PDB file of C-alpha atoms and ligand atoms in Angstrom:
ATOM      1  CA  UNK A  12      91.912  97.177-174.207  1.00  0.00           C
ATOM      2  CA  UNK A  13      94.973  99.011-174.700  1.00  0.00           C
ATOM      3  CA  UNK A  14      97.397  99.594-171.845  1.00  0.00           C
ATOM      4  CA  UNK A  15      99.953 102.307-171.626  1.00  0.00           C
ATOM      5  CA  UNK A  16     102.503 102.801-169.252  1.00  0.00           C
ATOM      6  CA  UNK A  17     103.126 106.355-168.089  1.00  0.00           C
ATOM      7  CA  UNK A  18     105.994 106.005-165.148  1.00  0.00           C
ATOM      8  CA  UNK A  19     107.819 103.711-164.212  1.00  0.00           C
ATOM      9  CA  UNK A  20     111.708 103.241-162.795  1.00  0.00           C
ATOM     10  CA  UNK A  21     113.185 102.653-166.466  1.00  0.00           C
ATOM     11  CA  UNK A  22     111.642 105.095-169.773  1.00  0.00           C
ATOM     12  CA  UNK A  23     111.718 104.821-173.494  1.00  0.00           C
ATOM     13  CA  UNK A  24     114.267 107.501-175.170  1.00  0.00           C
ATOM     14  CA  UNK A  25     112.524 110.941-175.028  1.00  0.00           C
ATOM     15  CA  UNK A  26     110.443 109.732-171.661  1.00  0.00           C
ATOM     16  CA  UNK A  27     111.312 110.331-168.465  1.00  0.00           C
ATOM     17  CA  UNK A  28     112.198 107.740-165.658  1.00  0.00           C
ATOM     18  CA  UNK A  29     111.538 108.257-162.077  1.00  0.00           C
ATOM     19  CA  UNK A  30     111.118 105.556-158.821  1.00  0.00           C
ATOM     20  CA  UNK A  31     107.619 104.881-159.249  1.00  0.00           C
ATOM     21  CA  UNK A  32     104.583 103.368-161.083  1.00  0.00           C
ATOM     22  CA  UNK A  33     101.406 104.540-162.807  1.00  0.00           C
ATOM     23  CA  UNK A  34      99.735 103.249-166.270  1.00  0.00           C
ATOM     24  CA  UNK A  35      97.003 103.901-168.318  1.00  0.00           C
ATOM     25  CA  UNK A  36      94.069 101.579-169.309  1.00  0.00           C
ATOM     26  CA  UNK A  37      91.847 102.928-172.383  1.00  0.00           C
ATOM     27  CA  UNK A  38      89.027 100.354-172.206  1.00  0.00           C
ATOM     28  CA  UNK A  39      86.853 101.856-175.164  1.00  0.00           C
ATOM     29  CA  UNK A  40      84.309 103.800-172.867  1.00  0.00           C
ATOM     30  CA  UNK A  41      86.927 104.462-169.812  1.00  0.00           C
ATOM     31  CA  UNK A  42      90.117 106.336-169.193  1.00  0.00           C
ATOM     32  CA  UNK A  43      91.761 104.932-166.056  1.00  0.00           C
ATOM     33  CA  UNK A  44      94.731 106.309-164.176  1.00  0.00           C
ATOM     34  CA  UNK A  45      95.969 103.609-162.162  1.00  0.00           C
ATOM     35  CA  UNK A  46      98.441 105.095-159.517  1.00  0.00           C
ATOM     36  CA  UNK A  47     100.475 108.040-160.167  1.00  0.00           C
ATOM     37  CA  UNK A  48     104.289 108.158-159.464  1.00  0.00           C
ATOM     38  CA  UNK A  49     105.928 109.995-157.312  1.00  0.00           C
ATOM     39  CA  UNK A  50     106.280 113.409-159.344  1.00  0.00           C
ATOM     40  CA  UNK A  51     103.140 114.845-160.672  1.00  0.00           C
ATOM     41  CA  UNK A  52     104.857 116.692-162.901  1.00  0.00           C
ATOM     42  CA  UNK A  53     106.686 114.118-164.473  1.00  0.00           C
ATOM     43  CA  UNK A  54     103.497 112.590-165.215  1.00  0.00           C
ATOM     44  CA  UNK A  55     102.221 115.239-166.865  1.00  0.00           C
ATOM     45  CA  UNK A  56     105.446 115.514-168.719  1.00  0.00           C
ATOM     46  CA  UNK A  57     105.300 111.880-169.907  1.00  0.00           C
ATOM     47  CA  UNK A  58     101.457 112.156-170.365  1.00  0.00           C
ATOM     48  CA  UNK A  59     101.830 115.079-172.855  1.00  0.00           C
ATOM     49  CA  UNK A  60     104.698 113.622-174.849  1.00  0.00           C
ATOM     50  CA  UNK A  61     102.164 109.978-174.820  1.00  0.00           C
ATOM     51  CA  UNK A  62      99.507 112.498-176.464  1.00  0.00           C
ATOM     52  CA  UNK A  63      97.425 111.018-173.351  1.00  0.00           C
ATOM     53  CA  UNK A  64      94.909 114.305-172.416  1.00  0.00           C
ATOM     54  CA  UNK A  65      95.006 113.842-168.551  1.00  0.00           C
ATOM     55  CA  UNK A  66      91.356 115.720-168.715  1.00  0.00           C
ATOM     56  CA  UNK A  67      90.401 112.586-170.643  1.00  0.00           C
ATOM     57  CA  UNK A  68      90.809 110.678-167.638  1.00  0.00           C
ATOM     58  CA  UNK A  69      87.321 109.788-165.521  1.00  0.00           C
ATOM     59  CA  UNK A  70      88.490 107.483-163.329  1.00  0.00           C
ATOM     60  CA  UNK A  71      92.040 107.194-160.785  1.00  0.00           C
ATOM     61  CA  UNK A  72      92.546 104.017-159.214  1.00  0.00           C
ATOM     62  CA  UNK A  73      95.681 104.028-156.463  1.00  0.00           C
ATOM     63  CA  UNK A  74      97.233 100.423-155.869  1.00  0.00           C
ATOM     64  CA  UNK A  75      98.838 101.603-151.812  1.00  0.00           C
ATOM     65  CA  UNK A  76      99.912 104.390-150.062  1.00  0.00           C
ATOM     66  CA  UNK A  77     103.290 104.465-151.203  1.00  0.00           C
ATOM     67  CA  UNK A  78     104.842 107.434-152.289  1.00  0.00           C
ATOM     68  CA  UNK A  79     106.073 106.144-154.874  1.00  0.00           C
ATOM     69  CA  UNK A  80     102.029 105.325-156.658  1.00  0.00           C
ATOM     70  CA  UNK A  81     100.588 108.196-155.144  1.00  0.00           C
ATOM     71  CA  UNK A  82     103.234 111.442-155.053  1.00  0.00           C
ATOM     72  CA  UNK A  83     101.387 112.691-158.094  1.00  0.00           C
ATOM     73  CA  UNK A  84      98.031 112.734-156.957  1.00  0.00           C
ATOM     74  CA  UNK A  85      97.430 116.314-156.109  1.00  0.00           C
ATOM     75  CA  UNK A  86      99.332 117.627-159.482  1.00  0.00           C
ATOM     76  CA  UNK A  87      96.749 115.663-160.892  1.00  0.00           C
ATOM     77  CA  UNK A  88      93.709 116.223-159.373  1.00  0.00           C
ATOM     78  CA  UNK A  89      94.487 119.902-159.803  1.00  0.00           C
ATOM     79  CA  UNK A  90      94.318 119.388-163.521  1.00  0.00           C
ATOM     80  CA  UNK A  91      91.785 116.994-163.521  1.00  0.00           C
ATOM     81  CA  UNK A  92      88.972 116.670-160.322  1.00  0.00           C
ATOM     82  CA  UNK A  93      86.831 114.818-162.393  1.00  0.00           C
ATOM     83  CA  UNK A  94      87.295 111.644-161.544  1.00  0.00           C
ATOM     84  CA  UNK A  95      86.109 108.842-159.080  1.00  0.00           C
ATOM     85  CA  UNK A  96      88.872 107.685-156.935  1.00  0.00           C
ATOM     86  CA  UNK A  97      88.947 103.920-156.591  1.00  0.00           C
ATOM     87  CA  UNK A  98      91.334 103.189-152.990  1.00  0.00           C
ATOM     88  CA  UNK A  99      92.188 100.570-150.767  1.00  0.00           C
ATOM     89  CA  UNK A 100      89.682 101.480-147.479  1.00  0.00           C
ATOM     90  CA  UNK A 101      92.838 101.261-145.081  1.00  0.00           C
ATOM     91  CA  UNK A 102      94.112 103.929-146.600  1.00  0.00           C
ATOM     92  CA  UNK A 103      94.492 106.662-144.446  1.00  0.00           C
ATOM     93  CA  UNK A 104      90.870 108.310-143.363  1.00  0.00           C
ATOM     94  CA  UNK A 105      93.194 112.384-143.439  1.00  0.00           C
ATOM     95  CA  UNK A 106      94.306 111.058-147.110  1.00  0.00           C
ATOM     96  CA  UNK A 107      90.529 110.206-147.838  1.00  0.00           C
ATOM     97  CA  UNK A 108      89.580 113.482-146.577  1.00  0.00           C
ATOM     98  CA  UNK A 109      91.543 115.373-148.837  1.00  0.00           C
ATOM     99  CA  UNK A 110      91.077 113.853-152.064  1.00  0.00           C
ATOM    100  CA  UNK A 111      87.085 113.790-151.171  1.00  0.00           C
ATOM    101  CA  UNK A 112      87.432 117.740-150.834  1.00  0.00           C
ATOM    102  CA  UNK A 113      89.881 117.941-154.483  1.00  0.00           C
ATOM    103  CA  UNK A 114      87.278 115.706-156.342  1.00  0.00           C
ATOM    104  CA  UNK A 115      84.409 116.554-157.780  1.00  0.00           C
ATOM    105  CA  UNK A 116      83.107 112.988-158.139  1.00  0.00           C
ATOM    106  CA  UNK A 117      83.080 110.531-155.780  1.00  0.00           C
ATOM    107  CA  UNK A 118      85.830 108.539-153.506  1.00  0.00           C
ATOM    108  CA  UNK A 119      85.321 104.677-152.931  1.00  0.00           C
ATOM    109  CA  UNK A 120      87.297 102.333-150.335  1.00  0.00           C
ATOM    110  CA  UNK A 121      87.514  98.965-151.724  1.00  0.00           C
ATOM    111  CA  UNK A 122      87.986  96.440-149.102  1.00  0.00           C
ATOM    112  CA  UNK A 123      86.169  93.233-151.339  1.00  0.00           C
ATOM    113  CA  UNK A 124      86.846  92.476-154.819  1.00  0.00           C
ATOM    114  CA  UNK A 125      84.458  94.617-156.629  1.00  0.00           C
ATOM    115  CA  UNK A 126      83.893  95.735-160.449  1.00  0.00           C
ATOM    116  CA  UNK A 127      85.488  99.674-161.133  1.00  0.00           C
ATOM    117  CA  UNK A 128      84.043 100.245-164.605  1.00  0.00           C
ATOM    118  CA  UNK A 129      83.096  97.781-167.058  1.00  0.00           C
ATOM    119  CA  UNK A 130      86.142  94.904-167.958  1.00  0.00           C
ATOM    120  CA  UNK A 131      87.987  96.054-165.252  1.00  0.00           C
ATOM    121  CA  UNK A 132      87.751  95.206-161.788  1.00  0.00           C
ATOM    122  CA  UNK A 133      89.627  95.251-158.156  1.00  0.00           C
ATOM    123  CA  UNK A 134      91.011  91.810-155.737  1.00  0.00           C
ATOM    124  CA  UNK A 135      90.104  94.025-152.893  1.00  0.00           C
ATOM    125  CA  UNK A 136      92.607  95.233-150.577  1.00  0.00           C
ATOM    126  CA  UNK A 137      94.911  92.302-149.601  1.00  0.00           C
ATOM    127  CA  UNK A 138      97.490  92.312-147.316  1.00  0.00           C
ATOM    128  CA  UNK A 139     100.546  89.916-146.626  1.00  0.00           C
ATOM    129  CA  UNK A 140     100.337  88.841-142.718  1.00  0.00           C
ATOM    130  CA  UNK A 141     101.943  91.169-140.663  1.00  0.00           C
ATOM    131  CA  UNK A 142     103.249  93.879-143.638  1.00  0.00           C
ATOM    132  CA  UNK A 143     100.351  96.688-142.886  1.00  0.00           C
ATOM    133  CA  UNK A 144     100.620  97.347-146.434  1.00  0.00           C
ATOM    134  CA  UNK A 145      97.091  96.938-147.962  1.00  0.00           C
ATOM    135  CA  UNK A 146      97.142  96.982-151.845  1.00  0.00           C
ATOM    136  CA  UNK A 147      94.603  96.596-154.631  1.00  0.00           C
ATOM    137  CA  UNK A 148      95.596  94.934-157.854  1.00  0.00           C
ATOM    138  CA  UNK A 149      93.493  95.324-161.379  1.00  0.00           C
ATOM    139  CA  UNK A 150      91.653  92.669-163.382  1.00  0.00           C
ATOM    140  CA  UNK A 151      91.199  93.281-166.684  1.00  0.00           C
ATOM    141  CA  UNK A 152      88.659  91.418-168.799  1.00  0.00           C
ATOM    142  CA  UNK A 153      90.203  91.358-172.394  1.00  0.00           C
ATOM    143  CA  UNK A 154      89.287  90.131-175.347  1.00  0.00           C
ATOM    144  CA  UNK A 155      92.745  87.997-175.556  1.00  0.00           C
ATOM    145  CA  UNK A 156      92.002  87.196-171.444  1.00  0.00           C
ATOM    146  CA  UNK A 157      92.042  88.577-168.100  1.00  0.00           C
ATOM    147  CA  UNK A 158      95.387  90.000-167.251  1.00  0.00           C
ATOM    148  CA  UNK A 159      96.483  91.037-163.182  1.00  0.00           C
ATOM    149  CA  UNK A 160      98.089  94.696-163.206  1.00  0.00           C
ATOM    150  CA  UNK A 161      99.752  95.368-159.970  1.00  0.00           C
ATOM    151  CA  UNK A 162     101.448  98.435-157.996  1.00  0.00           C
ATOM    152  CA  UNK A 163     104.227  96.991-155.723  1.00  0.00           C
ATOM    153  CA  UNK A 164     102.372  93.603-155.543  1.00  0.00           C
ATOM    154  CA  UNK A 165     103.218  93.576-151.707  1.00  0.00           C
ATOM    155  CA  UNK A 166     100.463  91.081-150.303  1.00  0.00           C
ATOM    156  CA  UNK A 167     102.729  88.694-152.540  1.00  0.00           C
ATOM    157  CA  UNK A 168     102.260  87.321-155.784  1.00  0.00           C
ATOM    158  CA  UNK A 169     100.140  84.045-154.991  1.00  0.00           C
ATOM    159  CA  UNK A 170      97.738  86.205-152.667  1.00  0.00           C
ATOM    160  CA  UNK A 171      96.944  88.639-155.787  1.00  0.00           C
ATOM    161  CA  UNK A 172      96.725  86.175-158.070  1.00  0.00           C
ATOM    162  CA  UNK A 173      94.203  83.831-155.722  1.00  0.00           C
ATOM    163  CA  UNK A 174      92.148  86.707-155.437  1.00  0.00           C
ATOM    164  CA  UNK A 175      92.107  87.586-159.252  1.00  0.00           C
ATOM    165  CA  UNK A 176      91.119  83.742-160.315  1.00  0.00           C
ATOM    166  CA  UNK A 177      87.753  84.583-158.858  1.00  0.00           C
ATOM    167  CA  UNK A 178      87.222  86.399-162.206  1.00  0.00           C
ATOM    168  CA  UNK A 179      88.229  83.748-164.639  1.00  0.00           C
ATOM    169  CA  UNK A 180      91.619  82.026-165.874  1.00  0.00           C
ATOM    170  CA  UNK A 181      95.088  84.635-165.783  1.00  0.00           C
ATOM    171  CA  UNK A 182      96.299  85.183-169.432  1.00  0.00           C
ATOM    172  CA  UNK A 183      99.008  87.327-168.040  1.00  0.00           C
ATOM    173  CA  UNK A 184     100.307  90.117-165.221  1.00  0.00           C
ATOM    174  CA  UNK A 185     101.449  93.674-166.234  1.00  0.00           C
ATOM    175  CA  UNK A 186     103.276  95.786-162.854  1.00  0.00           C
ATOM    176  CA  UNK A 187     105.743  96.220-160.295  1.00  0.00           C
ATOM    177  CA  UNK A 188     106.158  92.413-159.236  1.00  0.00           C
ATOM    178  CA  UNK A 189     108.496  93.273-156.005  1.00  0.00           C
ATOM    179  CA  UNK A 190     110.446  90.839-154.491  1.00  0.00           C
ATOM    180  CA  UNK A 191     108.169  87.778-155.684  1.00  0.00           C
ATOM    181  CA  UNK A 192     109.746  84.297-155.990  1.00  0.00           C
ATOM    182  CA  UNK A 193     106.783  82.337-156.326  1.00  0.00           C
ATOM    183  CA  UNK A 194     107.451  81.817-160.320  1.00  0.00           C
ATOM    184  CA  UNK A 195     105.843  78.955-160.670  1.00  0.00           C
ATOM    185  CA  UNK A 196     102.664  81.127-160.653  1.00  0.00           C
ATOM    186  CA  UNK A 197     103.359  81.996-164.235  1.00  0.00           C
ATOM    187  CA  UNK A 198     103.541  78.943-165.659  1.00  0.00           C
ATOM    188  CA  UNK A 199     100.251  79.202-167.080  1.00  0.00           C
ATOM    189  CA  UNK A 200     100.176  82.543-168.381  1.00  0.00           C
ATOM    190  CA  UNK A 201     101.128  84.343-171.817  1.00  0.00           C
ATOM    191  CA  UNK A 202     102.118  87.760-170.923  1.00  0.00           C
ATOM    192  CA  UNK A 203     104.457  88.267-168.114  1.00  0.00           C
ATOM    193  CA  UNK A 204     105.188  92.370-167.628  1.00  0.00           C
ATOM    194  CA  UNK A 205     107.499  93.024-164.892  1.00  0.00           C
ATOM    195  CA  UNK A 206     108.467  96.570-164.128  1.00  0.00           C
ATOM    196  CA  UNK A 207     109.208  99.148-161.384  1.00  0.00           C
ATOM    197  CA  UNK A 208     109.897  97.371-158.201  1.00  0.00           C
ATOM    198  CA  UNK A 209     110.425  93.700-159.412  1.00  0.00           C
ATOM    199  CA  UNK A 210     113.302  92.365-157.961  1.00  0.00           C
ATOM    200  CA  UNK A 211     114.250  88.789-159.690  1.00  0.00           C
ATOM    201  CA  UNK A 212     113.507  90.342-163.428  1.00  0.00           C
ATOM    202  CA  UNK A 213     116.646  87.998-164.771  1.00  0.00           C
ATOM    203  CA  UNK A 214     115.396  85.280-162.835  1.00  0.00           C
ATOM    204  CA  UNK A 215     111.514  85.533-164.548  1.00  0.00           C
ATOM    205  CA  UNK A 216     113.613  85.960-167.880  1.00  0.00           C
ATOM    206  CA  UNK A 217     115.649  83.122-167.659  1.00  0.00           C
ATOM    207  CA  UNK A 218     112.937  80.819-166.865  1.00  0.00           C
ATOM    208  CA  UNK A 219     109.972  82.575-169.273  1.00  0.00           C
ATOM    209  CA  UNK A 220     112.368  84.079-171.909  1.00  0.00           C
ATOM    210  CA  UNK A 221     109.479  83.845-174.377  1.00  0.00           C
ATOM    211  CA  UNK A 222     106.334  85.324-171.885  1.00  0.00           C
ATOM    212  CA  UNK A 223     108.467  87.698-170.301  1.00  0.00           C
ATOM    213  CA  UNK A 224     108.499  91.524-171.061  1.00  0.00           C
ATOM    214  CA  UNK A 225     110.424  94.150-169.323  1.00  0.00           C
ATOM    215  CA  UNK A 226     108.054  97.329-169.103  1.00  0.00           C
ATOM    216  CA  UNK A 227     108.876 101.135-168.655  1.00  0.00           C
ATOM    217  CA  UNK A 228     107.208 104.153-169.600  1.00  0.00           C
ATOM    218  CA  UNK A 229     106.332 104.699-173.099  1.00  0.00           C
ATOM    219  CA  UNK A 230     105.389 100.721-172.999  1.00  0.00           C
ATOM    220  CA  UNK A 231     101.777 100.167-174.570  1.00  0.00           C
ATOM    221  CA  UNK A 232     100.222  96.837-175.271  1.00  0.00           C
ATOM    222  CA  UNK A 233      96.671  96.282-176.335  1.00  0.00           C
ATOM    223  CA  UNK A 234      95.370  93.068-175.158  1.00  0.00           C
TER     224      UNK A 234
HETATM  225 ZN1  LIG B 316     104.998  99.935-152.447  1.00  0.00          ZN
HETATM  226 ZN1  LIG B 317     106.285 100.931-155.584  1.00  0.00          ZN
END
């Protein structure tokens, strides 16, 4: 499965960087957008310079409503409307309205962990006590493991990755991390990819220096 990310606060030379998140997951028979920045257009931008064909894409998952994950959804729906839309079901019902009536496929809320194509798969929307902010992270079933990709990781760190044991032992988490300090969580793992929001990123280093991995746009991985 090769991963690819598109936008994110910090960019390769020749990228651009911009507050937000959104990454690519080829899994051999899907394209998946997961979350979209803020700017649509820098999207597209980093998309075209990525060779990444945003009409490739058949399927858009979106982490949270946060501006920052989901500014760029109507510059790309107006590209590409052929996609299902994989979103947490709190999300706004006026939000779900509109991108039913920009798609030409279908719209799902995920409230329980549920499969989104094959290898890759959803915690359900979790949310930290109190927060309001309900958030879906990815599972994805690799050859080399399952590795967590998160959006803002808000419902906390061991909330997602409770939710994403139910699909097997974590190899490794690719995302925006937040303000986590629960680091013991990745004691186990092989692959730790903090980008966007993550708060403590010297912190992780310091105590993973050989699983850690600082990520910005123009990262790819295959896994
Ligand atoms: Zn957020
Ligand atoms: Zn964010």
């Amino acid at each position: 499965m090769k991963i690819t990310i598109v936008y994110d606060n910090n960019a390769q030379e020749g990228l651009k960087c911009g507050w937000g998140f959104a990454c690519l997951i080829q899994t051999g028979t899907n394209n998946i957008l997961f979350d979209t920045g803020w700017d649509g257009h820098l999207l597209l931008e980093n998309m075209e310079k990525l060779s990444i064909d945003p009409q490739n894409i058949d399927t858009l998952v979106l982490s949270h409503q946060h501006w920052d994950h989901i500014g760029g959804v109507t510059t790309f729906l107006n590209i590409n409307p052929n996609v299902d839309v994989f979103v947490p079901s709190g999300f706004s019902p006026r939000l779900k309205k509109e991108i039913t009536s920009r798609i030409n496929k279908k719209l799902y809320g995920v409230s329980s962990p549920r499969e989104i194509c094959n290898w890759v798969y959803s915690t359900g929307e979790l949310e930290k006590k109190g927060t309001g902010i309900k958030e879906q992270s990815l599972i994805l079933e690799c050859e080399s493991g399952n590795y967590v990709l998160t959006g803002c990781a808000h419902p906390g760190l061991l909330l997602i990755l409770e939710a994403a044991s139910s699909f097997g032992k974590i190899t490794g988490i690719i995302g925006g991390l937040h303000d986590s300090q629960e680091y013991g969580s990745f004691k186990d793992m092989q692959l730790i990819g903090a980008g966007h929001c993550t708060s403590h990123k010297d912190v992780i280093r310091k105590m993973y220096p050989d699983k850690f991995q600082k990520i910005f746009a123009g990262y790819k991985i295959e896994l």
